[in-house]
Amino acid sequence: MSFERPWLLLSLLVLASAVGLWLLAERRRARYAIRYTNLDVLASVAGRPSWTQFAAPVLFGLALASLLVALARPQVDRTLTDERATVILVIDASRSMQATDVQPTRLGAAQNAVRTFISRAPSKLRIALIVFAGEAQVATPPTRDHGLVRESVDNIGNYTVFGGTAIGDALRAAVELGKQALSEPPAQGQTAAPASPKDFRELTAASTPPNKQSLVSILFLSDGAQTRGELQPLEGARLAKDAGFPVYTIALGTPTGTVPAPPGFFNFGGGAGRRILVPPDPATLRAIAETTGGKFSEARSAKSLQTAYAGLGSRLGRKPGKSEITFLFVGAAAFLLLAAAVASALTSPRLP
């Protein structure tokens, strides 16, 4: 715990001095004897000294101490929501995401995990969604309306995506969307205007200002290797690195995942009409995360995918900071003052 005005804690020394003077006065008063002829009557009036007689003064002193500590503005270290932060979700929606090695399907497990991420994310965090296969499409621009993002997640299957997996192009789209979010921040509670791929290409490639570099994070999920696109994966990763956007990658699926072979596909190992392997590419996704300063996760089950997204939802969009807890000490002082009043009423001497 720290204090915004630590010098005010010196007032506790004044309080301690006052308490010391009061105790000294009590001891000096006890030295003087008073003659009284009828001791039985005196005992019935004064009663025997008890620790309860000190309850009210002690509680009152603690209340004053709590108020003095409150004046110093106590603070504790906490993880706080960064209201300027944006997280861009990038989800692979290629044909291989229909594999059932992750239940119910890879795409279904990804949708469930993203919903978990949204539920864990700070309410003021701006979230965007990009869906990609052979090309990348902006499903939801950066917005604090998490319900809108969740609706887009539910409808991922309705987006028209071309065949293949363009990891590099998807990263470029995410970087450009992140730059747009920083250059034109929407008003609180508002949604950024939709942008077309052409708008992205025409967006300035100027470097992101240093004080904004950590405000955008990219959460990238894919289940396959690059098969299409203009940019290679590490070229897209370098764009994210130059912009200062860390990319958190998740490789989804198992090496034995399969999907039905497309019509007309001929498998030299087993003829036509059979299933084809669609293994993930963890090496490439790990390299992307390491290049950009993000983290890599490998999910081979729906449970591990949920865990990865839940952890990121609780962490992304937050920053270390200090939170003031003055109200706690003020509340404690009020309670102690009330307790001191009750103790005083109960322990005050009464005439028989």
Coordinates of N, CA and C in Angstrom, one line a residue, residues 1-2 75-82 318-325:
M1 N 0.8 -1.2 0.0 CA 0.0 0.0 0.0 C 0.9 1.2 0.0
S2 N 0.5 2.2 -0.7 CA 1.2 3.5 -0.8 C 0.2 4.7 -0.5
Q75 N -3.5 4.1 -1.3 CA -3.6 3.5 -2.6 C -3.1 2.1 -2.6
V76 N -3.6 1.2 -3.4 CA -3.1 -0.1 -3.6 C -2.8 -0.4 -5.1
D77 N -1.9 -1.3 -5.3 CA -1.5 -1.7 -6.7 C -2.6 -2.6 -7.2
R78 N -3.2 -2.3 -8.4 CA -4.2 -3.1 -9.0 C -4.0 -3.1 -10.5
T79 N -4.7 -4.1 -11.1 CA -4.7 -4.1 -12.6 C -6.0 -3.3 -13.0
L80 N -5.9 -2.2 -13.7 CA -7.0 -1.4 -14.1 C -7.3 -1.5 -15.6
T81 N -8.5 -1.2 -15.9 CA -9.0 -1.2 -17.3 C -8.4 0.0 -18.0
D82 N -7.8 -0.2 -19.2 CA -7.3 0.9 -20.0 C -8.5 1.2 -21.0
R318 N -6.1 -4.4 -20.0 CA -5.8 -3.9 -18.6 C -4.4 -3.5 -18.5
K319 N -4.1 -2.7 -17.5 CA -2.8 -2.2 -17.3 C -2.6 -2.1 -15.8
P320 N -1.3 -2.2 -15.3 CA -1.0 -2.0 -13.9 C -1.2 -0.5 -13.5
G321 N -1.8 -0.3 -12.3 CA -2.0 1.0 -11.8 C -2.3 1.0 -10.4
K322 N -2.7 2.2 -9.9 CA -3.1 2.3 -8.4 C -4.5 2.7 -8.3
S323 N -5.1 2.1 -7.3 CA -6.5 2.4 -7.0 C -6.7 2.9 -5.6
E324 N -7.3 4.1 -5.4 CA -7.4 4.7 -4.1 C -8.5 4.0 -3.3
I325 N -8.1 3.8 -2.0 CA -9.0 3.1 -1.1 C -9.3 3.9 0.2

